[in-house]
Amino acid sequence: MPDINRPTGTHHRASILVTGAAGHLGREVVDRLQAHGARVRRLVRHQTGPRSAVETVVGDLTDPTVVRTALLDIDAVFLIWPLLDSAPAHEVVAELMAAAPRVVYVSSTAIDDEAARQSDPIVQVHADMEVLLRDAGLRPVVLRSDTLASNAHGWAAQLRAGNVIAGSDVARTAVVDERDVADAAVAVLLAPHHAQLGPNPYVLTGPEVLSRADQVAQLGAALRRRLSFQSLPADLARSRMLADGRPEQLVEALLAASGCRPESNRTTDHVERLTGRPAGTFARWAIDHAAEFS
């Protein structure tokens, strides 16, 4: 059974459910909704750290009982799908249909709407989720996000050991600050249900296209260290990720993305359309987060 953590003395109705609330992006969305005075409920798989002041449902997003509980009296849902398979989402979608909230789904800019199959399993599951939500009649607002700057946190252990970041290379892309994605999501979540929201899907990118080496160099500038990126062949990259404890299915999906996902030179103004300000740079993100890599 799901565990609901209700702050002591709080009796108000939660209106916005945030899934993936323990992740970098989810935490930013929760914080911003609170700052706007919204009523927020978190869905997290595990309760870790001190008891949250935000109403929390603890359980698995793939469990219909958990989802049904989390959706009670909810007006809008910020949805991050955590699996590389969309099949378990059918029961989740059924619960969403019964509750009928606004759904804001975080997808991927790498989706090719003209392709029968997507470039890799990660993009494919996003494409499948978009279709599933639309075909259910939920009319989701889709935020197709480019590579999140917060993915760089995965380099922290290597940076504590030295000045070389080694891993599988990826195609250049317009890396986007997760804080900008959170601001865009909150703008949609708090918009009146009758509001004309503009393009759907939105395509959220940063202002410049960066390689993995570019990101490492900009992070090095923020840390005042001479960092370099070393591209590893697939076998070595696989061994390293498995040794780090990443699940085998995820490792294979990441390697497929590295080898098959095409370069993207696209940048958009969709962050600015939703937030009223231009998207921030990765260099700015690196300065703001430098202390987290010390």
C-alpha positions as protocol buffer text, in pm:
chain_id: "A"
residue {
  index: 1
  type: MET
  ca { x: 0 y: 0 z: 0 }
}
residue {
  index: 2
  type: PRO
  ca { x: 122 y: 354 z: -65 }
}
residue {
  index: 3
  type: ASP
  ca { x: 246 y: 561 z: 224 }
}
residue {
  index: 4
  type: ILE
  ca { x: 107 y: 917 z: 234 }
}
residue {
  index: 5
  type: ASN
  ca { x: 313 y: 1167 z: 429 }
}
residue {
  index: 6
  type: ARG
  ca { x: 91 y: 1464 z: 518 }
}
residue {
  index: 7
  type: PRO
  ca { x: 256 y: 1759 z: 694 }
}
residue {
  index: 8
  type: THR
  ca { x: 124 y: 1804 z: 1045 }
}
residue {
  index: 9
  type: GLY
  ca { x: -167 y: 2046 z: 1067 }
}
residue {
  index: 10
  type: THR
  ca { x: -211 y: 2067 z: 690 }
}
residue {
  index: 11
  type: HIS
  ca { x: -562 y: 2001 z: 559 }
}
residue {
  index: 12
  type: HIS
  ca { x: -564 y: 2179 z: 226 }
}
residue {
  index: 13
  type: ARG
  ca { x: -624 y: 1992 z: -99 }
}
residue {
  index: 14
  type: ALA
  ca { x: -318 y: 1926 z: -312 }
}
residue {
  index: 15
  type: SER
  ca { x: -370 y: 2044 z: -668 }
}
residue {
  index: 16
  type: ILE
  ca { x: -49 y: 1952 z: -853 }
}
residue {
  index: 17
  type: LEU
  ca { x: 119 y: 1612 z: -847 }
}
residue {
  index: 18
  type: VAL
  ca { x: 491 y: 1598 z: -929 }
}
residue {
  index: 19
  type: THR
  ca { x: 627 y: 1258 z: -1029 }
}
residue {
  index: 20
  type: GLY
  ca { x: 1002 y: 1198 z: -1026 }
}
residue {
  index: 21
  type: ALA
  ca { x: 1008 y: 1450 z: -743 }
}
residue {
  index: 22
  type: ALA
  ca { x: 1335 y: 1318 z: -597 }
}
residue {
  index: 23
  type: GLY
  ca { x: 1532 y: 1386 z: -917 }
}
residue {
  index: 24
  type: HIS
  ca { x: 1712 y: 1704 z: -1017 }
}
residue {
  index: 25
  type: LEU
  ca { x: 1431 y: 1827 z: -1241 }
}
residue {
  index: 26
  type: GLY
  ca { x: 1149 y: 1715 z: -1014 }
}
residue {
  index: 27
  type: ARG
  ca { x: 1298 y: 1893 z: -713 }
}
residue {
  index: 28
  type: GLU
  ca { x: 1324 y: 2216 z: -912 }
}
residue {
  index: 29
  type: VAL
  ca { x: 958 y: 2188 z: -1015 }
}
residue {
  index: 30
  type: VAL
  ca { x: 845 y: 2128 z: -656 }
}
residue {
  index: 31
  type: ASP
  ca { x: 1044 y: 2424 z: -526 }
}
residue {
  index: 32
  type: ARG
  ca { x: 903 y: 2658 z: -790 }
}
residue {
  index: 33
  type: LEU
  ca { x: 545 y: 2547 z: -737 }
}
residue {
  index: 34
  type: GLN
  ca { x: 584 y: 2611 z: -365 }
}
residue {
  index: 35
  type: ALA
  ca { x: 732 y: 2953 z: -433 }
}
residue {
  index: 36
  type: HIS
  ca { x: 422 y: 3034 z: -638 }
}
residue {
  index: 37
  type: GLY
  ca { x: 199 y: 2930 z: -350 }
}
residue {
  index: 38
  type: ALA
  ca { x: 66 y: 2624 z: -528 }
}
residue {
  index: 39
  type: ARG
  ca { x: -56 y: 2317 z: -346 }
}
residue {
  index: 40
  type: VAL
  ca { x: 188 y: 2037 z: -423 }
}
residue {
  index: 41
  type: ARG
  ca { x: 202 y: 1661 z: -376 }
}
residue {
  index: 42
  type: ARG
  ca { x: 518 y: 1464 z: -448 }
}
residue {
  index: 43
  type: LEU
  ca { x: 538 y: 1106 z: -575 }
}
residue {
  index: 44
  type: VAL
  ca { x: 868 y: 939 z: -487 }
}
residue {
  index: 45
  type: ARG
  ca { x: 971 y: 576 z: -501 }
}
residue {
  index: 46
  type: HIS
  ca { x: 1155 y: 583 z: -169 }
}
residue {
  index: 47
  type: GLN
  ca { x: 1141 y: 813 z: 130 }
}
residue {
  index: 48
  type: THR
  ca { x: 1498 y: 925 z: 191 }
}
residue {
  index: 49
  type: GLY
  ca { x: 1646 y: 1195 z: 410 }
}
residue {
  index: 50
  type: PRO
  ca { x: 1443 y: 1405 z: 653 }
}
residue {
  index: 51
  type: ARG
  ca { x: 1064 y: 1404 z: 638 }
}
residue {
  index: 52
  type: SER
  ca { x: 949 y: 1644 z: 367 }
}
residue {
  index: 53
  type: ALA
  ca { x: 732 y: 1944 z: 443 }
}
residue {
  index: 54
  type: VAL
  ca { x: 554 y: 1874 z: 114 }
}
residue {
  index: 55
  type: GLU
  ca { x: 273 y: 1619 z: 106 }
}
residue {
  index: 56
  type: THR
  ca { x: 430 y: 1299 z: -25 }
}
residue {
  index: 57
  type: VAL
  ca { x: 311 y: 969 z: -164 }
}
residue {
  index: 58
  type: VAL
  ca { x: 577 y: 699 z: -143 }
}
residue {
  index: 59
  type: GLY
  ca { x: 546 y: 421 z: -397 }
}
residue {
  index: 60
  type: ASP
  ca { x: 605 y: 301 z: -751 }
}
residue {
  index: 61
  type: LEU
  ca { x: 462 y: 497 z: -1044 }
}
residue {
  index: 62
  type: THR
  ca { x: 384 y: 165 z: -1215 }
}
residue {
  index: 63
  type: ASP
  ca { x: 154 y: 57 z: -927 }
}
residue {
  index: 64
  type: PRO
  ca { x: -206 y: 161 z: -1008 }
}
residue {
  index: 65
  type: THR
  ca { x: -297 y: 169 z: -637 }
}
residue {
  index: 66
  type: VAL
  ca { x: -17 y: 415 z: -569 }
}
residue {
  index: 67
  type: VAL
  ca { x: -113 y: 628 z: -867 }
}
residue {
  index: 68
  type: ARG
  ca { x: -481 y: 628 z: -770 }
}
residue {
  index: 69
  type: THR
  ca { x: -392 y: 750 z: -422 }
}
residue {
  index: 70
  type: ALA
  ca { x: -152 y: 1013 z: -554 }
}
residue {
  index: 71
  type: LEU
  ca { x: -416 y: 1151 z: -792 }
}
residue {
  index: 72
  type: LEU
  ca { x: -686 y: 1217 z: -531 }
}
residue {
  index: 73
  type: ASP
  ca { x: -809 y: 1577 z: -574 }
}
residue {
  index: 74
  type: ILE
  ca { x: -532 y: 1660 z: -821 }
}
residue {
  index: 75
  type: ASP
  ca { x: -582 y: 1919 z: -1095 }
}
residue {
  index: 76
  type: ALA
  ca { x: -252 y: 1881 z: -1285 }
}
residue {
  index: 77
  type: VAL
  ca { x: 27 y: 1625 z: -1311 }
}
residue {
  index: 78
  type: PHE
  ca { x: 393 y: 1676 z: -1396 }
}
residue {
  index: 79
  type: LEU
  ca { x: 479 y: 1339 z: -1549 }
}
residue {
  index: 80
  type: ILE
  ca { x: 826 y: 1191 z: -1590 }
}
residue {
  index: 81
  type: TRP
  ca { x: 819 y: 830 z: -1710 }
}
residue {
  index: 82
  type: PRO
  ca { x: 1111 y: 643 z: -1546 }
}
residue {
  index: 83
  type: LEU
  ca { x: 1123 y: 319 z: -1747 }
}
residue {
  index: 84
  type: LEU
  ca { x: 1259 y: 212 z: -2087 }
}
residue {
  index: 85
  type: ASP
  ca { x: 929 y: 37 z: -2158 }
}
residue {
  index: 86
  type: SER
  ca { x: 594 y: 209 z: -2207 }
}
residue {
  index: 87
  type: ALA
  ca { x: 385 y: -108 z: -2153 }
}
residue {
  index: 88
  type: PRO
  ca { x: 347 y: -59 z: -1774 }
}
residue {
  index: 89
  type: ALA
  ca { x: 219 y: 293 z: -1842 }
}
residue {
  index: 90
  type: HIS
  ca { x: -116 y: 165 z: -1974 }
}
residue {
  index: 91
  type: GLU
  ca { x: -249 y: 118 z: -1621 }
}
residue {
  index: 92
  type: VAL
  ca { x: -111 y: 457 z: -1518 }
}
residue {
  index: 93
  type: VAL
  ca { x: -287 y: 618 z: -1813 }
}
residue {
  index: 94
  type: ALA
  ca { x: -612 y: 450 z: -1712 }
}
residue {
  index: 95
  type: GLU
  ca { x: -583 y: 614 z: -1369 }
}
residue {
  index: 96
  type: LEU
  ca { x: -507 y: 948 z: -1531 }
}
residue {
  index: 97
  type: MET
  ca { x: -814 y: 913 z: -1751 }
}
residue {
  index: 98
  type: ALA
  ca { x: -1031 y: 846 z: -1446 }
}
residue {
  index: 99
  type: ALA
  ca { x: -892 y: 1146 z: -1255 }
}
residue {
  index: 100
  type: ALA
  ca { x: -881 y: 1372 z: -1565 }
}
residue {
  index: 101
  type: PRO
  ca { x: -609 y: 1618 z: -1458 }
}
residue {
  index: 102
  type: ARG
  ca { x: -405 y: 1833 z: -1696 }
}
residue {
  index: 103
  type: VAL
  ca { x: -97 y: 1626 z: -1787 }
}
residue {
  index: 104
  type: VAL
  ca { x: 238 y: 1788 z: -1856 }
}
residue {
  index: 105
  type: TYR
  ca { x: 474 y: 1523 z: -1993 }
}
residue {
  index: 106
  type: VAL
  ca { x: 853 y: 1564 z: -2021 }
}
residue {
  index: 107
  type: SER
  ca { x: 970 y: 1409 z: -2346 }
}
residue {
  index: 108
  type: SER
  ca { x: 1277 y: 1435 z: -2572 }
}
residue {
  index: 109
  type: THR
  ca { x: 1382 y: 1676 z: -2846 }
}
residue {
  index: 110
  type: ALA
  ca { x: 1543 y: 1379 z: -3023 }
}
residue {
  index: 111
  type: ILE
  ca { x: 1204 y: 1245 z: -3138 }
}
residue {
  index: 112
  type: ASP
  ca { x: 1171 y: 1234 z: -3517 }
}
residue {
  index: 113
  type: ASP
  ca { x: 801 y: 1265 z: -3594 }
}
residue {
  index: 114
  type: GLU
  ca { x: 856 y: 1131 z: -3945 }
}
residue {
  index: 115
  type: ALA
  ca { x: 1036 y: 812 z: -3838 }
}
residue {
  index: 116
  type: ALA
  ca { x: 862 y: 475 z: -3796 }
}
residue {
  index: 117
  type: ARG
  ca { x: 1115 y: 387 z: -3525 }
}
residue {
  index: 118
  type: GLN
  ca { x: 1327 y: 623 z: -3320 }
}
residue {
  index: 119
  type: SER
  ca { x: 1706 y: 629 z: -3303 }
}
residue {
  index: 120
  type: ASP
  ca { x: 1744 y: 451 z: -2969 }
}
residue {
  index: 121
  type: PRO
  ca { x: 1540 y: 297 z: -2684 }
}
residue {
  index: 122
  type: ILE
  ca { x: 1534 y: 615 z: -2474 }
}
residue {
  index: 123
  type: VAL
  ca { x: 1383 y: 825 z: -2752 }
}
residue {
  index: 124
  type: GLN
  ca { x: 1151 y: 541 z: -2851 }
}
residue {
  index: 125
  type: VAL
  ca { x: 990 y: 519 z: -2510 }
}
residue {
  index: 126
  type: HIS
  ca { x: 927 y: 894 z: -2511 }
}
residue {
  index: 127
  type: ALA
  ca { x: 763 y: 869 z: -2853 }
}
residue {
  index: 128
  type: ASP
  ca { x: 553 y: 575 z: -2734 }
}
residue {
  index: 129
  type: MET
  ca { x: 445 y: 765 z: -2424 }
}
residue {
  index: 130
  type: GLU
  ca { x: 339 y: 1069 z: -2626 }
}
residue {
  index: 131
  type: VAL
  ca { x: 121 y: 848 z: -2848 }
}
residue {
  index: 132
  type: LEU
  ca { x: -24 y: 661 z: -2550 }
}
residue {
  index: 133
  type: LEU
  ca { x: -122 y: 982 z: -2371 }
}
residue {
  index: 134
  type: ARG
  ca { x: -270 y: 1141 z: -2683 }
}
residue {
  index: 135
  type: ASP
  ca { x: -462 y: 831 z: -2790 }
}
residue {
  index: 136
  type: ALA
  ca { x: -616 y: 812 z: -2443 }
}
residue {
  index: 137
  type: GLY
  ca { x: -769 y: 1155 z: -2498 }
}
residue {
  index: 138
  type: LEU
  ca { x: -569 y: 1320 z: -2220 }
}
residue {
  index: 139
  type: ARG
  ca { x: -450 y: 1604 z: -2448 }
}
residue {
  index: 140
  type: PRO
  ca { x: -112 y: 1627 z: -2274 }
}
residue {
  index: 141
  type: VAL
  ca { x: 106 y: 1935 z: -2292 }
}
residue {
  index: 142
  type: VAL
  ca { x: 434 y: 1786 z: -2410 }
}
residue {
  index: 143
  type: LEU
  ca { x: 765 y: 1947 z: -2318 }
}
residue {
  index: 144
  type: ARG
  ca { x: 1033 y: 1796 z: -2538 }
}
residue {
  index: 145
  type: SER
  ca { x: 1351 y: 1867 z: -2346 }
}
residue {
  index: 146
  type: ASP
  ca { x: 1702 y: 1862 z: -2484 }
}
residue {
  index: 147
  type: THR
  ca { x: 1988 y: 1708 z: -2282 }
}
residue {
  index: 148
  type: LEU
  ca { x: 1963 y: 1837 z: -1925 }
}
residue {
  index: 149
  type: ALA
  ca { x: 2263 y: 2020 z: -1782 }
}
residue {
  index: 150
  type: SER
  ca { x: 2213 y: 1827 z: -1458 }
}
residue {
  index: 151
  type: ASN
  ca { x: 2334 y: 1510 z: -1634 }
}
residue {
  index: 152
  type: ALA
  ca { x: 2682 y: 1650 z: -1570 }
}
residue {
  index: 153
  type: HIS
  ca { x: 2639 y: 1550 z: -1204 }
}
residue {
  index: 154
  type: GLY
  ca { x: 2727 y: 1201 z: -1326 }
}
residue {
  index: 155
  type: TRP
  ca { x: 3085 y: 1319 z: -1367 }
}
residue {
  index: 156
  type: ALA
  ca { x: 3130 y: 1416 z: -1002 }
}
residue {
  index: 157
  type: ALA
  ca { x: 3305 y: 1094 z: -895 }
}
residue {
  index: 158
  type: GLN
  ca { x: 3558 y: 1117 z: -1179 }
}
residue {
  index: 159
  type: LEU
  ca { x: 3625 y: 1482 z: -1098 }
}
residue {
  index: 160
  type: ARG
  ca { x: 3702 y: 1393 z: -739 }
}
residue {
  index: 161
  type: ALA
  ca { x: 3964 y: 1149 z: -871 }
}
residue {
  index: 162
  type: GLY
  ca { x: 4126 y: 1364 z: -1140 }
}
residue {
  index: 163
  type: ASN
  ca { x: 4086 y: 1602 z: -1431 }
}
residue {
  index: 164
  type: VAL
  ca { x: 3978 y: 1361 z: -1705 }
}
residue {
  index: 165
  type: ILE
  ca { x: 3614 y: 1276 z: -1776 }
}
residue {
  index: 166
  type: ALA
  ca { x: 3602 y: 945 z: -1962 }
}
residue {
  index: 167
  type: GLY
  ca { x: 3291 y: 793 z: -2114 }
}
residue {
  index: 168
  type: SER
  ca { x: 3093 y: 729 z: -2428 }
}
residue {
  index: 169
  type: ASP
  ca { x: 3068 y: 1032 z: -2653 }
}
residue {
  index: 170
  type: VAL
  ca { x: 2735 y: 1171 z: -2771 }
}
residue {
  index: 171
  type: ALA
  ca { x: 2626 y: 1386 z: -3062 }
}
residue {
  index: 172
  type: ARG
  ca { x: 2631 y: 1761 z: -3012 }
}
residue {
  index: 173
  type: THR
  ca { x: 2307 y: 1904 z: -2877 }
}
residue {
  index: 174
  type: ALA
  ca { x: 2164 y: 2225 z: -2728 }
}
residue {
  index: 175
  type: VAL
  ca { x: 2205 y: 2136 z: -2360 }
}
residue {
  index: 176
  type: VAL
  ca { x: 1930 y: 2295 z: -2149 }
}
residue {
  index: 177
  type: ASP
  ca { x: 1940 y: 2405 z: -1786 }
}
residue {
  index: 178
  type: GLU
  ca { x: 1695 y: 2193 z: -1585 }
}
residue {
  index: 179
  type: ARG
  ca { x: 1593 y: 2510 z: -1401 }
}
residue {
  index: 180
  type: ASP
  ca { x: 1466 y: 2650 z: -1732 }
}
residue {
  index: 181
  type: VAL
  ca { x: 1272 y: 2330 z: -1799 }
}
residue {
  index: 182
  type: ALA
  ca { x: 1125 y: 2354 z: -1448 }
}
residue {
  index: 183
  type: ASP
  ca { x: 1025 y: 2718 z: -1501 }
}
residue {
  index: 184
  type: ALA
  ca { x: 860 y: 2625 z: -1832 }
}
residue {
  index: 185
  type: ALA
  ca { x: 677 y: 2333 z: -1673 }
}
residue {
  index: 186
  type: VAL
  ca { x: 550 y: 2545 z: -1385 }
}
residue {
  index: 187
  type: ALA
  ca { x: 421 y: 2808 z: -1629 }
}
residue {
  index: 188
  type: VAL
  ca { x: 211 y: 2540 z: -1797 }
}
residue {
  index: 189
  type: LEU
  ca { x: 103 y: 2370 z: -1472 }
}
residue {
  index: 190
  type: LEU
  ca { x: -22 y: 2698 z: -1327 }
}
residue {
  index: 191
  type: ALA
  ca { x: -188 y: 2826 z: -1646 }
}
residue {
  index: 192
  type: PRO
  ca { x: -570 y: 2835 z: -1647 }
}
residue {
  index: 193
  type: HIS
  ca { x: -712 y: 2520 z: -1805 }
}
residue {
  index: 194
  type: HIS
  ca { x: -879 y: 2726 z: -2078 }
}
residue {
  index: 195
  type: ALA
  ca { x: -556 y: 2912 z: -2165 }
}
residue {
  index: 196
  type: GLN
  ca { x: -422 y: 2891 z: -2520 }
}
residue {
  index: 197
  type: LEU
  ca { x: -74 y: 2755 z: -2455 }
}
residue {
  index: 198
  type: GLY
  ca { x: 79 y: 2780 z: -2802 }
}
residue {
  index: 199
  type: PRO
  ca { x: 282 y: 2504 z: -2972 }
}
residue {
  index: 200
  type: ASN
  ca { x: 239 y: 2147 z: -2855 }
}
residue {
  index: 201
  type: PRO
  ca { x: 486 y: 1995 z: -2823 }
}
residue {
  index: 202
  type: TYR
  ca { x: 714 y: 2266 z: -2692 }
}
residue {
  index: 203
  type: VAL
  ca { x: 1081 y: 2209 z: -2776 }
}
residue {
  index: 204
  type: LEU
  ca { x: 1300 y: 2325 z: -2489 }
}
residue {
  index: 205
  type: THR
  ca { x: 1667 y: 2384 z: -2570 }
}
residue {
  index: 206
  type: GLY
  ca { x: 1959 y: 2581 z: -2441 }
}
residue {
  index: 207
  type: PRO
  ca { x: 2098 y: 2872 z: -2647 }
}
residue {
  index: 208
  type: GLU
  ca { x: 2404 y: 2693 z: -2789 }
}
residue {
  index: 209
  type: VAL
  ca { x: 2492 y: 2354 z: -2932 }
}
residue {
  index: 210
  type: LEU
  ca { x: 2763 y: 2177 z: -2732 }
}
residue {
  index: 211
  type: SER
  ca { x: 2969 y: 1862 z: -2758 }
}
residue {
  index: 212
  type: ARG
  ca { x: 3056 y: 1657 z: -2453 }
}
residue {
  index: 213
  type: ALA
  ca { x: 3408 y: 1806 z: -2470 }
}
residue {
  index: 214
  type: ASP
  ca { x: 3260 y: 2158 z: -2477 }
}
residue {
  index: 215
  type: GLN
  ca { x: 3062 y: 2089 z: -2160 }
}
residue {
  index: 216
  type: VAL
  ca { x: 3366 y: 1948 z: -1982 }
}
residue {
  index: 217
  type: ALA
  ca { x: 3574 y: 2252 z: -2082 }
}
residue {
  index: 218
  type: GLN
  ca { x: 3308 y: 2496 z: -1958 }
}
residue {
  index: 219
  type: LEU
  ca { x: 3274 y: 2304 z: -1633 }
}
residue {
  index: 220
  type: GLY
  ca { x: 3652 y: 2320 z: -1597 }
}
residue {
  index: 221
  type: ALA
  ca { x: 3644 y: 2697 z: -1643 }
}
residue {
  index: 222
  type: ALA
  ca { x: 3388 y: 2725 z: -1364 }
}
residue {
  index: 223
  type: LEU
  ca { x: 3599 y: 2503 z: -1138 }
}
residue {
  index: 224
  type: ARG
  ca { x: 3922 y: 2678 z: -1242 }
}
residue {
  index: 225
  type: ARG
  ca { x: 4067 y: 2342 z: -1344 }
}
residue {
  index: 226
  type: ARG
  ca { x: 4199 y: 2221 z: -1678 }
}
residue {
  index: 227
  type: LEU
  ca { x: 3958 y: 1938 z: -1753 }
}
residue {
  index: 228
  type: SER
  ca { x: 3948 y: 1719 z: -2060 }
}
residue {
  index: 229
  type: PHE
  ca { x: 3709 y: 1465 z: -2206 }
}
residue {
  index: 230
  type: GLN
  ca { x: 3824 y: 1119 z: -2317 }
}
residue {
  index: 231
  type: SER
  ca { x: 3589 y: 928 z: -2548 }
}
residue {
  index: 232
  type: LEU
  ca { x: 3583 y: 558 z: -2464 }
}
residue {
  index: 233
  type: PRO
  ca { x: 3500 y: 274 z: -2704 }
}
residue {
  index: 234
  type: ALA
  ca { x: 3170 y: 104 z: -2635 }
}
residue {
  index: 235
  type: ASP
  ca { x: 3315 y: -197 z: -2451 }
}
residue {
  index: 236
  type: LEU
  ca { x: 3513 y: 16 z: -2207 }
}
residue {
  index: 237
  type: ALA
  ca { x: 3223 y: 257 z: -2158 }
}
residue {
  index: 238
  type: ARG
  ca { x: 2993 y: -39 z: -2087 }
}
residue {
  index: 239
  type: SER
  ca { x: 3232 y: -183 z: -1828 }
}
residue {
  index: 240
  type: ARG
  ca { x: 3269 y: 150 z: -1654 }
}
residue {
  index: 241
  type: MET
  ca { x: 2894 y: 216 z: -1633 }
}
residue {
  index: 242
  type: LEU
  ca { x: 2823 y: -138 z: -1509 }
}
residue {
  index: 243
  type: ALA
  ca { x: 3098 y: -100 z: -1247 }
}
residue {
  index: 244
  type: ASP
  ca { x: 2933 y: 223 z: -1135 }
}
residue {
  index: 245
  type: GLY
  ca { x: 2620 y: 22 z: -1059 }
}
residue {
  index: 246
  type: ARG
  ca { x: 2398 y: 133 z: -1348 }
}
residue {
  index: 247
  type: PRO
  ca { x: 2137 y: -123 z: -1458 }
}
residue {
  index: 248
  type: GLU
  ca { x: 2237 y: -326 z: -1763 }
}
residue {
  index: 249
  type: GLN
  ca { x: 1925 y: -224 z: -1961 }
}
residue {
  index: 250
  type: LEU
  ca { x: 2001 y: 144 z: -1902 }
}
residue {
  index: 251
  type: VAL
  ca { x: 2368 y: 97 z: -1996 }
}
residue {
  index: 252
  type: GLU
  ca { x: 2272 y: -63 z: -2327 }
}
residue {
  index: 253
  type: ALA
  ca { x: 2021 y: 216 z: -2396 }
}
residue {
  index: 254
  type: LEU
  ca { x: 2283 y: 483 z: -2325 }
}
residue {
  index: 255
  type: LEU
  ca { x: 2532 y: 313 z: -2556 }
}
residue {
  index: 256
  type: ALA
  ca { x: 2267 y: 289 z: -2828 }
}
residue {
  index: 257
  type: ALA
  ca { x: 2198 y: 660 z: -2786 }
}
residue {
  index: 258
  type: SER
  ca { x: 2569 y: 734 z: -2809 }
}
residue {
  index: 259
  type: GLY
  ca { x: 2609 y: 535 z: -3128 }
}
residue {
  index: 260
  type: CYS
  ca { x: 2283 y: 605 z: -3309 }
}
residue {
  index: 261
  type: ARG
  ca { x: 2136 y: 938 z: -3203 }
}
residue {
  index: 262
  type: PRO
  ca { x: 2203 y: 1205 z: -3467 }
}
residue {
  index: 263
  type: GLU
  ca { x: 2355 y: 1543 z: -3396 }
}
residue {
  index: 264
  type: SER
  ca { x: 2107 y: 1824 z: -3343 }
}
residue {
  index: 265
  type: ASN
  ca { x: 2187 y: 2186 z: -3427 }
}
residue {
  index: 266
  type: ARG
  ca { x: 1840 y: 2308 z: -3334 }
}
residue {
  index: 267
  type: THR
  ca { x: 1782 y: 2583 z: -3081 }
}
residue {
  index: 268
  type: THR
  ca { x: 1441 y: 2735 z: -3007 }
}
residue {
  index: 269
  type: ASP
  ca { x: 1288 y: 3024 z: -2816 }
}
residue {
  index: 270
  type: HIS
  ca { x: 1027 y: 2805 z: -2645 }
}
residue {
  index: 271
  type: VAL
  ca { x: 1181 y: 2852 z: -2299 }
}
residue {
  index: 272
  type: GLU
  ca { x: 1143 y: 3226 z: -2344 }
}
residue {
  index: 273
  type: ARG
  ca { x: 787 y: 3190 z: -2476 }
}
residue {
  index: 274
  type: LEU
  ca { x: 684 y: 3013 z: -2158 }
}
residue {
  index: 275
  type: THR
  ca { x: 898 y: 3190 z: -1899 }
}
residue {
  index: 276
  type: GLY
  ca { x: 942 y: 3540 z: -2044 }
}
residue {
  index: 277
  type: ARG
  ca { x: 1324 y: 3516 z: -2045 }
}
residue {
  index: 278
  type: PRO
  ca { x: 1585 y: 3348 z: -2265 }
}
residue {
  index: 279
  type: ALA
  ca { x: 1725 y: 3008 z: -2177 }
}
residue {
  index: 280
  type: GLY
  ca { x: 2044 y: 3014 z: -1973 }
}
residue {
  index: 281
  type: THR
  ca { x: 2381 y: 2882 z: -2086 }
}
residue {
  index: 282
  type: PHE
  ca { x: 2562 y: 2571 z: -1969 }
}
residue {
  index: 283
  type: ALA
  ca { x: 2850 y: 2794 z: -1864 }
}
residue {
  index: 284
  type: ARG
  ca { x: 2615 y: 2975 z: -1624 }
}
residue {
  index: 285
  type: TRP
  ca { x: 2486 y: 2643 z: -1493 }
}
residue {
  index: 286
  type: ALA
  ca { x: 2843 y: 2526 z: -1432 }
}
residue {
  index: 287
  type: ILE
  ca { x: 2926 y: 2841 z: -1230 }
}
residue {
  index: 288
  type: ASP
  ca { x: 2610 y: 2808 z: -1023 }
}
residue {
  index: 289
  type: HIS
  ca { x: 2679 y: 2439 z: -946 }
}
residue {
  index: 290
  type: ALA
  ca { x: 3059 y: 2449 z: -913 }
}
residue {
  index: 291
  type: ALA
  ca { x: 3050 y: 2382 z: -538 }
}
residue {
  index: 292
  type: GLU
  ca { x: 2873 y: 2051 z: -600 }
}
residue {
  index: 293
  type: PHE
  ca { x: 3181 y: 1918 z: -781 }
}
residue {
  index: 294
  type: SER
  ca { x: 3433 y: 2007 z: -513 }
}
